[in-house]
mmCIF file of C-alpha atoms in Angstrom:
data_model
loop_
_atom_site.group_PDB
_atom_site.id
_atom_site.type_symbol
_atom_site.label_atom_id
_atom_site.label_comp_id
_atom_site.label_asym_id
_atom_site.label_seq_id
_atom_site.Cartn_x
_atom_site.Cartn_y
_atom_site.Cartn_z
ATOM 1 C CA UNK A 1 63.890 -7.829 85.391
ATOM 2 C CA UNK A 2 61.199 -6.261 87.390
ATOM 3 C CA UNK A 3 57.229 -7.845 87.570
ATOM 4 C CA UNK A 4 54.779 -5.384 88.813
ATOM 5 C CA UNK A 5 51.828 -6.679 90.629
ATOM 6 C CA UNK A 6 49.310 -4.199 90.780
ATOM 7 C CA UNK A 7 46.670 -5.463 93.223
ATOM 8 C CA UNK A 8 45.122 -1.913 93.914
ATOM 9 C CA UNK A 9 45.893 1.513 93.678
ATOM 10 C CA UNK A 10 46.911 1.421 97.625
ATOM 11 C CA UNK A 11 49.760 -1.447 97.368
ATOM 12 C CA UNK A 12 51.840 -2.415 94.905
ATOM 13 C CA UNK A 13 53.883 -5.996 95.162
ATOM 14 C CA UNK A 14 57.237 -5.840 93.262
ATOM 15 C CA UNK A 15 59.233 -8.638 92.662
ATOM 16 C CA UNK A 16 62.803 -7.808 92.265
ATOM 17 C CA UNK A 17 64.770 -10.319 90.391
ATOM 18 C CA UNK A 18 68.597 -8.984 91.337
ATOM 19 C CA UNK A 19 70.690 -10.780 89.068
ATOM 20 C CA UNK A 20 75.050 -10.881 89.034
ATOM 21 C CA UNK A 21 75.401 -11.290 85.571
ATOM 22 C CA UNK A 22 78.779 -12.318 83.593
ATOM 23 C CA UNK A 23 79.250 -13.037 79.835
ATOM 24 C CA UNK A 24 78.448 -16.522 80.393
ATOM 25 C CA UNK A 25 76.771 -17.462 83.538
ATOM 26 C CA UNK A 26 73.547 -15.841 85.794
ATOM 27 C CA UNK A 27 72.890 -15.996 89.532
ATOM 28 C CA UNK A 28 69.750 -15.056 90.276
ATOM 29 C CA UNK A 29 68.689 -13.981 93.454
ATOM 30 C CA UNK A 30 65.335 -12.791 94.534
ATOM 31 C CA UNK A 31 63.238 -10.690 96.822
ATOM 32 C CA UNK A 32 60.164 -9.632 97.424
ATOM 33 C CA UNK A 33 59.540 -5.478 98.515
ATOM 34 C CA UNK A 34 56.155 -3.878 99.154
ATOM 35 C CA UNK A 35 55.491 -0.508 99.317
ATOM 36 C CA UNK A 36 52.560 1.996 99.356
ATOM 37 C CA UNK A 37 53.141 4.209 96.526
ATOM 38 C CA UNK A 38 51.970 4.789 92.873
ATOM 39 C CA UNK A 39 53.545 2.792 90.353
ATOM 40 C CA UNK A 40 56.292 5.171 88.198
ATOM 41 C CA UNK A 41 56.707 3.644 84.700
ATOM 42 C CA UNK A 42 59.142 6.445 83.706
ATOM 43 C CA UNK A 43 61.646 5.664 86.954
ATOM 44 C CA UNK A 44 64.859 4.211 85.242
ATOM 45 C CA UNK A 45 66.070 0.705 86.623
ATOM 46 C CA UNK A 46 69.338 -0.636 86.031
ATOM 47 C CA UNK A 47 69.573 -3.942 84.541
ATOM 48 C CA UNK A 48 71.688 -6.996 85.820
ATOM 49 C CA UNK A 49 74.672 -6.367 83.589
ATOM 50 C CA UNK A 50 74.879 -2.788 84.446
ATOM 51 C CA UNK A 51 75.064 -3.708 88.132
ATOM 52 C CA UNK A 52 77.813 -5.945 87.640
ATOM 53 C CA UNK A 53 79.715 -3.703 84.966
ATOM 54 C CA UNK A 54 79.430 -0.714 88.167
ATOM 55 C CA UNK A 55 80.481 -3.101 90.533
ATOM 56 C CA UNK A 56 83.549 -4.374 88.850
ATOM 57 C CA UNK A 57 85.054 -0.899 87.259
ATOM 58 C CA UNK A 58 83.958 1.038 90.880
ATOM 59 C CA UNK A 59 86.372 3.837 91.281
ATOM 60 C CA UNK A 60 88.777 2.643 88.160
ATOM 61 C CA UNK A 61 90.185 5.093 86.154
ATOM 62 C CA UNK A 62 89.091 4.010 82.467
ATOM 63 C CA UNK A 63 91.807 5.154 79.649
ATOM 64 C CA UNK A 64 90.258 4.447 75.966
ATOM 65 C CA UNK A 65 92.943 5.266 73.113
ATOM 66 C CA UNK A 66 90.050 4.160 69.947
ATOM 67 C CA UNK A 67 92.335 5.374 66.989
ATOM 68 C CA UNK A 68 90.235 4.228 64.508
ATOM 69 C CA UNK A 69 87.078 6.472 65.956
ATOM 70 C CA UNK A 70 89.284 9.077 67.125
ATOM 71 C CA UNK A 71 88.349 8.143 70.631
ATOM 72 C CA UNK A 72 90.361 9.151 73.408
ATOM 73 C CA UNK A 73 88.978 8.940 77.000
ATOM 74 C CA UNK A 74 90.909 9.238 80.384
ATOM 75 C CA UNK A 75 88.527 9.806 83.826
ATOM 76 C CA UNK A 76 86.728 7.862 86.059
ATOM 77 C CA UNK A 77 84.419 4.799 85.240
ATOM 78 C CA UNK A 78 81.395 7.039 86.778
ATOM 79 C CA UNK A 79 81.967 9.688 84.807
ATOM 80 C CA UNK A 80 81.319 7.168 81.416
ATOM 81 C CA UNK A 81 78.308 8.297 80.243
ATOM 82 C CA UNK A 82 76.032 5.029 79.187
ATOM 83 C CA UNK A 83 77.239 4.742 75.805
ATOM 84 C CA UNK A 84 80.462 4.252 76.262
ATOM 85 C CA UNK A 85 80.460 2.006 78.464
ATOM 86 C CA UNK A 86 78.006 -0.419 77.034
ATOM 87 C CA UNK A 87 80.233 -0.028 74.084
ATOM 88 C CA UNK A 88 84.280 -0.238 75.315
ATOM 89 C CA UNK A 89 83.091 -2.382 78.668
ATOM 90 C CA UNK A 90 80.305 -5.027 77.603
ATOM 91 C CA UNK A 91 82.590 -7.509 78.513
ATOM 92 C CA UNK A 92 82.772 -8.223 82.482
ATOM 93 C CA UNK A 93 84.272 -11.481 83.839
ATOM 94 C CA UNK A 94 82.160 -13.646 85.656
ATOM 95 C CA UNK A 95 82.477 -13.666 89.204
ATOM 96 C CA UNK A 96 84.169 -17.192 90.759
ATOM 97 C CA UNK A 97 81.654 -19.928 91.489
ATOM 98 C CA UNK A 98 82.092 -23.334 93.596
ATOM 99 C CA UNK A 99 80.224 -25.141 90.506
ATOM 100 C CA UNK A 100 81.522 -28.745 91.796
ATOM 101 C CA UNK A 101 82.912 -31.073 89.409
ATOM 102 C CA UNK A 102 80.744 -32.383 87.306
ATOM 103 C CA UNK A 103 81.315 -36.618 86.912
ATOM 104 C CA UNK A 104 82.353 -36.795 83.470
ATOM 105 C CA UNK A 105 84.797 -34.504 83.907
ATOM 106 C CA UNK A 106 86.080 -35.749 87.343
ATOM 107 C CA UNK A 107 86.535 -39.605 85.532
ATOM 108 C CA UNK A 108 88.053 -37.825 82.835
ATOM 109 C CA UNK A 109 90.618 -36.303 85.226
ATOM 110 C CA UNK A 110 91.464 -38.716 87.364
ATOM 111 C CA UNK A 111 91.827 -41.684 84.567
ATOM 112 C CA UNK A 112 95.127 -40.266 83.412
ATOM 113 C CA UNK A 113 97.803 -42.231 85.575
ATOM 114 C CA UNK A 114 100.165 -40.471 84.199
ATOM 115 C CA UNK A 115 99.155 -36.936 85.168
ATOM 116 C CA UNK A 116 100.656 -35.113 87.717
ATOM 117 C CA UNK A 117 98.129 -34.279 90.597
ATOM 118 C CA UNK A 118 97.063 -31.131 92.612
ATOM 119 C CA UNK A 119 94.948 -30.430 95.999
ATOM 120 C CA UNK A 120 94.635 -26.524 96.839
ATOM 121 C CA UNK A 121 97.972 -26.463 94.428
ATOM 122 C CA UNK A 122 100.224 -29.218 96.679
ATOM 123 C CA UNK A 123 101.188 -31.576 94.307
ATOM 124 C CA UNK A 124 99.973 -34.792 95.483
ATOM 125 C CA UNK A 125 99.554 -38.464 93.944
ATOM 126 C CA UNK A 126 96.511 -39.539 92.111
ATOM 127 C CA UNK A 127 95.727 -42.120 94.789
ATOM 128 C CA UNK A 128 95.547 -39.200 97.437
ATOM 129 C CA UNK A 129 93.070 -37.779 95.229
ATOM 130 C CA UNK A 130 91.162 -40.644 95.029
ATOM 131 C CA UNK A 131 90.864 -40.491 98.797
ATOM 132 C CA UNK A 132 88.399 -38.017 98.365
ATOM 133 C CA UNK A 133 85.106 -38.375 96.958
ATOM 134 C CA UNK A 134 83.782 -35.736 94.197
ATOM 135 C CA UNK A 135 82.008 -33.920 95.751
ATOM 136 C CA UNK A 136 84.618 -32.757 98.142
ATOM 137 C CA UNK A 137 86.158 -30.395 95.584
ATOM 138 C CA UNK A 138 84.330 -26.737 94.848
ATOM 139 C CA UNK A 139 86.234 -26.825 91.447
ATOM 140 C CA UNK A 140 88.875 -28.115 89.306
ATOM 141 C CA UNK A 141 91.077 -27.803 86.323
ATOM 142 C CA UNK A 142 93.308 -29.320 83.638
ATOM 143 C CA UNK A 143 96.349 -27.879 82.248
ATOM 144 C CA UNK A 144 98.565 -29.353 78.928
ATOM 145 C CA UNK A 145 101.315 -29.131 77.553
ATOM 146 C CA UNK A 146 102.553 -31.742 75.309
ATOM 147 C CA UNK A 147 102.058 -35.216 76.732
ATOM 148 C CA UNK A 148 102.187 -33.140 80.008
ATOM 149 C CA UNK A 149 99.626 -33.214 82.274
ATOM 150 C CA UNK A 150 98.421 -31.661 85.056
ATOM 151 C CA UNK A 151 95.218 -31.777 87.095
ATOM 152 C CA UNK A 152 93.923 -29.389 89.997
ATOM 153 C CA UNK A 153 91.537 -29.633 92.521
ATOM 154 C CA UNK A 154 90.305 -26.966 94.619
ATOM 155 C CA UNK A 155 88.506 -27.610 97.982
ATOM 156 C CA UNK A 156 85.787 -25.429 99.138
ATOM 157 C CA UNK A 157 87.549 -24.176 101.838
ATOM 158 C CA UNK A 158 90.106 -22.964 99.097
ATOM 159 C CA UNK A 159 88.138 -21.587 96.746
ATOM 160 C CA UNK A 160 86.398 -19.644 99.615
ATOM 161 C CA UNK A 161 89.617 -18.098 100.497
ATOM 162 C CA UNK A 162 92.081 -17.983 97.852
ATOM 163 C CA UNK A 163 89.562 -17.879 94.299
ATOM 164 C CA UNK A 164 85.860 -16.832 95.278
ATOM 165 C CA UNK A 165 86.681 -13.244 95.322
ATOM 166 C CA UNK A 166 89.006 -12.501 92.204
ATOM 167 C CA UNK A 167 86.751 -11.274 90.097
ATOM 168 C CA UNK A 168 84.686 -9.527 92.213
ATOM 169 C CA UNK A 169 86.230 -6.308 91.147
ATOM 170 C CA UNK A 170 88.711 -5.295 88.591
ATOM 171 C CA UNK A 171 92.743 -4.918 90.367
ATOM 172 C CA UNK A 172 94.522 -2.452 89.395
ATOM 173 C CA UNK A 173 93.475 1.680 89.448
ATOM 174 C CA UNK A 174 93.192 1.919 85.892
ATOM 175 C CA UNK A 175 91.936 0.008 83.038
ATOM 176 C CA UNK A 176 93.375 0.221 79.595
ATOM 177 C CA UNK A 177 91.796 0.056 75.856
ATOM 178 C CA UNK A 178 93.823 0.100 72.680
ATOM 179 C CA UNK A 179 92.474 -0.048 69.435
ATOM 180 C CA UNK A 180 95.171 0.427 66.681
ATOM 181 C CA UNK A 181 95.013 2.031 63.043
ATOM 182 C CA UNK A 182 96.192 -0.855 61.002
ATOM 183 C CA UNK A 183 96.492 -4.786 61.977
ATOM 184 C CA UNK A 184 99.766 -5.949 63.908
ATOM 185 C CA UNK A 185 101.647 -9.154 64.681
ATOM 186 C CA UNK A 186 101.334 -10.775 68.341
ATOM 187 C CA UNK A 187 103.296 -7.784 70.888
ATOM 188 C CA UNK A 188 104.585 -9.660 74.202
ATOM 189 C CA UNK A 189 103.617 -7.470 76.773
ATOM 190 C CA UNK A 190 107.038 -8.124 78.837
ATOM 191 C CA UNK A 191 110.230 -9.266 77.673
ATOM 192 C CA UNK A 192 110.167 -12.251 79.648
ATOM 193 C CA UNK A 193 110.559 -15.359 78.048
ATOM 194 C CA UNK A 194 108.024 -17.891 77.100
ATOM 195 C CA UNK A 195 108.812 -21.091 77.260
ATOM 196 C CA UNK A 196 106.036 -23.006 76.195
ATOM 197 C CA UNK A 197 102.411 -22.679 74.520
ATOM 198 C CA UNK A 198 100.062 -24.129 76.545
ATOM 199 C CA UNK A 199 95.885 -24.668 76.613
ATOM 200 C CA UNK A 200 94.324 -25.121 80.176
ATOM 201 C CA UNK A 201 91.173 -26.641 81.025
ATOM 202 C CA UNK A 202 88.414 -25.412 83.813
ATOM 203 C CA UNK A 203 86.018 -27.979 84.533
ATOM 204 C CA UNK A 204 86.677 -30.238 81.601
ATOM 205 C CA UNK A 205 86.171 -27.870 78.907
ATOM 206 C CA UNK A 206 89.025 -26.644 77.036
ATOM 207 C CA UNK A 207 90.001 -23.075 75.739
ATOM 208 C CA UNK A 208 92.640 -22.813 72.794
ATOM 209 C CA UNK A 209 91.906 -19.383 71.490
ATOM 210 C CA UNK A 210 91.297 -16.048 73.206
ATOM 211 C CA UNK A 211 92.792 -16.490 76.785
ATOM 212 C CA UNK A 212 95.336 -19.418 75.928
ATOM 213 C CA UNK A 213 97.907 -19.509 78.339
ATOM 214 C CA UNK A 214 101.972 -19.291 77.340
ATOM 215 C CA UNK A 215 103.718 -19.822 80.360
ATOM 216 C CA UNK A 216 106.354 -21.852 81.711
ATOM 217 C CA UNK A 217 106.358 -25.356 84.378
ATOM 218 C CA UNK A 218 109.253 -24.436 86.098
ATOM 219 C CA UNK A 219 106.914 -22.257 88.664
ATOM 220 C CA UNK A 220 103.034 -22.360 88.479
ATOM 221 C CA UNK A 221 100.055 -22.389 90.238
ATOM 222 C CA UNK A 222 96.852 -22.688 88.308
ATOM 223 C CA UNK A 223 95.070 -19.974 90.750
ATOM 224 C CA UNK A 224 97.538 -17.504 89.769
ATOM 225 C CA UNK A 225 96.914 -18.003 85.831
ATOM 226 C CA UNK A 226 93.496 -17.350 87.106
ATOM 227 C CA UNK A 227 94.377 -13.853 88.645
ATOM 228 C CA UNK A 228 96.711 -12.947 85.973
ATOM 229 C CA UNK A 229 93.865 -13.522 83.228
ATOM 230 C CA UNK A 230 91.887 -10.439 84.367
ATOM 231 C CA UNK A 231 94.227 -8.708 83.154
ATOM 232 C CA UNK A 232 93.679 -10.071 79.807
ATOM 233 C CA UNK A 233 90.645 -8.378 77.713
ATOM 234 C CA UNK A 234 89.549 -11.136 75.312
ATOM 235 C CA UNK A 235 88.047 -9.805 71.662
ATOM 236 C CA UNK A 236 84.768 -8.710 72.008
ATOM 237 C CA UNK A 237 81.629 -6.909 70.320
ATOM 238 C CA UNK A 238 80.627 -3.833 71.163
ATOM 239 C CA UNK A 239 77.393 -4.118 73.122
ATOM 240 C CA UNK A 240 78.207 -8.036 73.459
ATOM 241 C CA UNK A 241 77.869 -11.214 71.565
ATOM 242 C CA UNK A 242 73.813 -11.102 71.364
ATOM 243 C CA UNK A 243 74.602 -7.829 69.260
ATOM 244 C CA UNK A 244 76.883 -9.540 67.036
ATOM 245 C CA UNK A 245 74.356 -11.816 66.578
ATOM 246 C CA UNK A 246 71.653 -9.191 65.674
ATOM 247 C CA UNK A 247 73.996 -7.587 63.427
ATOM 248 C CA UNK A 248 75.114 -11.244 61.624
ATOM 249 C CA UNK A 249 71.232 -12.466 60.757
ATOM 250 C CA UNK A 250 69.988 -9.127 59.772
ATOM 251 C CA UNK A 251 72.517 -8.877 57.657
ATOM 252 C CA UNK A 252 72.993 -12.279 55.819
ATOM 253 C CA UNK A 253 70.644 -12.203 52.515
ATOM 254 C CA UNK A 254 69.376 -15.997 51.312
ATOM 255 C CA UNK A 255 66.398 -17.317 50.031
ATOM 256 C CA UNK A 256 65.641 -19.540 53.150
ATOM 257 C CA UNK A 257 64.728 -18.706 56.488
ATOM 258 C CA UNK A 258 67.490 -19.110 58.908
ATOM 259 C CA UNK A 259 65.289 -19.367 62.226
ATOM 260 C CA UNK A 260 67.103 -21.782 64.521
ATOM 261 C CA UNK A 261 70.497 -22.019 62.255
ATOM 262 C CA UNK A 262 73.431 -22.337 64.430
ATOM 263 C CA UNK A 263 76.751 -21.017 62.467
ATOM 264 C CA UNK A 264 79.948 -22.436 63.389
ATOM 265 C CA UNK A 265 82.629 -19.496 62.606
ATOM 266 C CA UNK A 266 86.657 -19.436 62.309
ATOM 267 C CA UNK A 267 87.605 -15.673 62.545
ATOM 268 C CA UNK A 268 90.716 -13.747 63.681
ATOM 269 C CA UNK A 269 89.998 -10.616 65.076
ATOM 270 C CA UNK A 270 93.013 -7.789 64.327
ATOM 271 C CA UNK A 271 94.451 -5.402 66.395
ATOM 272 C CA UNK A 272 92.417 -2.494 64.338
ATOM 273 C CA UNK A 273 89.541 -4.604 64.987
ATOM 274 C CA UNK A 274 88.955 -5.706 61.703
ATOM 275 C CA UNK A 275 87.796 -9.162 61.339
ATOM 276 C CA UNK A 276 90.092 -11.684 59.301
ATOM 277 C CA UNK A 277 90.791 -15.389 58.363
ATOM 278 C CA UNK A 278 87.063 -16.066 57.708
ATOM 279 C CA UNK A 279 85.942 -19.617 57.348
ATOM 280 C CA UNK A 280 82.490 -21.132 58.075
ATOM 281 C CA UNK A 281 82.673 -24.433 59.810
ATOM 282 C CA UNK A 282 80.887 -27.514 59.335
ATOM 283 C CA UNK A 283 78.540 -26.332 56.211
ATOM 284 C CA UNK A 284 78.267 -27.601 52.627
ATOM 285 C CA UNK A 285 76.080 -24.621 51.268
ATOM 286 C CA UNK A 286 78.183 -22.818 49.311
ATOM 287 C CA UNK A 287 76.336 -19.464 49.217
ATOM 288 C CA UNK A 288 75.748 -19.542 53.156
ATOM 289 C CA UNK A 289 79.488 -19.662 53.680
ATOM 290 C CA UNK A 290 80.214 -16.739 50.880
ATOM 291 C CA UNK A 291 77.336 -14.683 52.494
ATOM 292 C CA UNK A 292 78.822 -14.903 55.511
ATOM 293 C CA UNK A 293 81.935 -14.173 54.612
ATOM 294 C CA UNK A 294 80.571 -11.083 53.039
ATOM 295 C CA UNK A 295 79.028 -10.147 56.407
ATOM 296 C CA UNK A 296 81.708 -10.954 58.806
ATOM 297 C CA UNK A 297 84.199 -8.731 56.649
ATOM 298 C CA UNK A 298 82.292 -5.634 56.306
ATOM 299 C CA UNK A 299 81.601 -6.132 60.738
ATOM 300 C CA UNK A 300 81.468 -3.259 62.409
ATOM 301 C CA UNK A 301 84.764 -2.851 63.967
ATOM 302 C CA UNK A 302 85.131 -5.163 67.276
ATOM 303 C CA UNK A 303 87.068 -4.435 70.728
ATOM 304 C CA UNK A 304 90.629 -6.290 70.275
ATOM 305 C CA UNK A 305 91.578 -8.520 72.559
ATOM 306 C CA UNK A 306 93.907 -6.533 75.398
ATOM 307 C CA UNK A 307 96.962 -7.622 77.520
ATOM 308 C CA UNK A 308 97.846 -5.070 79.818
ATOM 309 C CA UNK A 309 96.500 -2.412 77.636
ATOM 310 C CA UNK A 310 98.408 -3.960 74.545
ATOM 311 C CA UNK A 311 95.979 -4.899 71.317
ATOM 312 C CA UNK A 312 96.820 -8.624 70.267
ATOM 313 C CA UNK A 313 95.116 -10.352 67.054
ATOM 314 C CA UNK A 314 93.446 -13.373 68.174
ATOM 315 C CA UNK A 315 92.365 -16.406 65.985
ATOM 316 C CA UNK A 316 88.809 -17.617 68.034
ATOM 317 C CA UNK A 317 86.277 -20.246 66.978
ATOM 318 C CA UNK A 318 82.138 -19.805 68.160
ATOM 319 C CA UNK A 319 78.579 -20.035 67.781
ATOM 320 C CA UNK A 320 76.499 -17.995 66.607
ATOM 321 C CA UNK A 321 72.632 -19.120 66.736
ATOM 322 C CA UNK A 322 69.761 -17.028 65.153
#
């Protein structure tokens, strides 16, 4: 975002609001730049998620196989024109933050006796844990499977070496799309075996759906499920979820105004990128939940969710708020 203060024709006072933008979260950090020189309303300025999307895919070879659009693209991420990459890459991670550990989340942690307890991934027992205060830890986790239980905390000094920069920029030379014809089942992306399904927790808050981790106890370390989950694409909307949501409300005919109606939505998204297994969540209005159901299945297609280049049909649950 960029304010113009025009205090005369000699001097103009910008305020630059530089922003690292993820799908989630905002940093915002500012400055202040003045300059003698006429104001140029037609000068193009990149916005806060294009910075980030440059900054992560710099110098990655982008490979998009869209079947469906008849959509093939091999070359560099700077030779994307804008289209295409607001459209295959609208979905960045965000970059690593020491958040802290919030106290309800902390209590909720460290309450479980029976858990088995990490510092900086040393397995340790809960009462060395309760050595420390809260605030001593940049971030932590929580990881189930089963009754099993396990809890991580990360120091700042930790996070500053071994987890701050992972996301910084994408890891590998090239990044792979796939977007298939027709819906498939689940395709491991190795033959190795999984042992068991698992959902993980970072900072309290509990994922189940896109991202879900299926690996095994015998040898982990929650920063590397971290590092291995960039190269996971989860499901996505072209352009991004505030798209999806344009596209959703624009589209859903009823004779009452929907202003401020939050929609609670079970969906699978296919390998073709077709949307599936449709159900509206926590709503008694029968012609709501058909109308949406009429919306969501005539969707424009949506990005499948990747695993080293593989599509994978995903069963998510969101919000979507007019």
């Amino acid at each position: 975002m960029i304010e113009f203060l025009i205090k005369s024709t000699v001097a103009i006072a910008v305020l630059l609001i530089s922003s690292q933008v993820s799908c989630k979260n905002i940093k915002k950090n500012y400055a202040v730049y003045f300059f003698e020189k006429s104001y140029n309303p037609s000068k193009t300025v990149k916005d806060s998620t294009e910075v980030r999307r440059d900054e992560y895919f710099k110098d990655v070879q982008i490979i998009i196989d869209d079947k469906p659009n008849n959509v093939f693209i091999n070359k560099p991420y700077k030779k994307l024109n804008k289209t295409e990459k607001e459209y295959y890459l609208s979905c960045i991670p965000e970059k690593e933050q020491a958040r802290g550990l919030q106290i309800s989340d902390y209590n909720s942690f460290i309450k479980n006796e029976d858990g088995t307890f990490y510092i900086d991934n040393e397995k340790v027992t809960r009462d060395e844990v309760l050595k420390y205060k809260r605030e001593y830890f940049a971030c932590g986790g929580c990881k189930r499977s089963g009754k099993d239980k396990r809890y991580f905390f990360y120091t700042y000094q930790y996070f500053n070496k071994n987890i701050k920069s992972i996301n910084d920029h994408y890891p590998d030379k090239t990044y792979k799309i796939t977007i298939l014809n027709e819906a498939r089942e689940y395709q491991w992306p190795d033959t190795k075996p999984v042992v068991k399904k698992e959902t993980y927790e970072r900072n309290g808050h509990e994922n189940d759906g896109i991202g879900s981790a299926e690996v095994s106890f015998i040898s982990y370390a929650y920063t590397d499920e971290i590092k291995n989950r960039i190269y996971e694409v989860p499901a996505h909307f072209p352009g991004g979820k505030a798209k999806f949501i344009e596209y959703l409300f624009d589209n859903i005919k009823v004779p009452y105004d929907l202003t401020g109606q939050e929609l609670l939505i079970d969906f699978t998204i296919n390998t073709d990128g077709t949307l599936s297994d449709i159900s509206m969540m926590e709503s008694t209005d029968p012609i709501l939940a058909a109308e949406v159901n009429r919306i969501m299945q005539k969707s424009p297609r949506w990005i499948p969710a990747q695993k080293n280049g593989i599509p994978q049909p995903v069963g998510t649950r969101d919000y979507f708020k007019k």
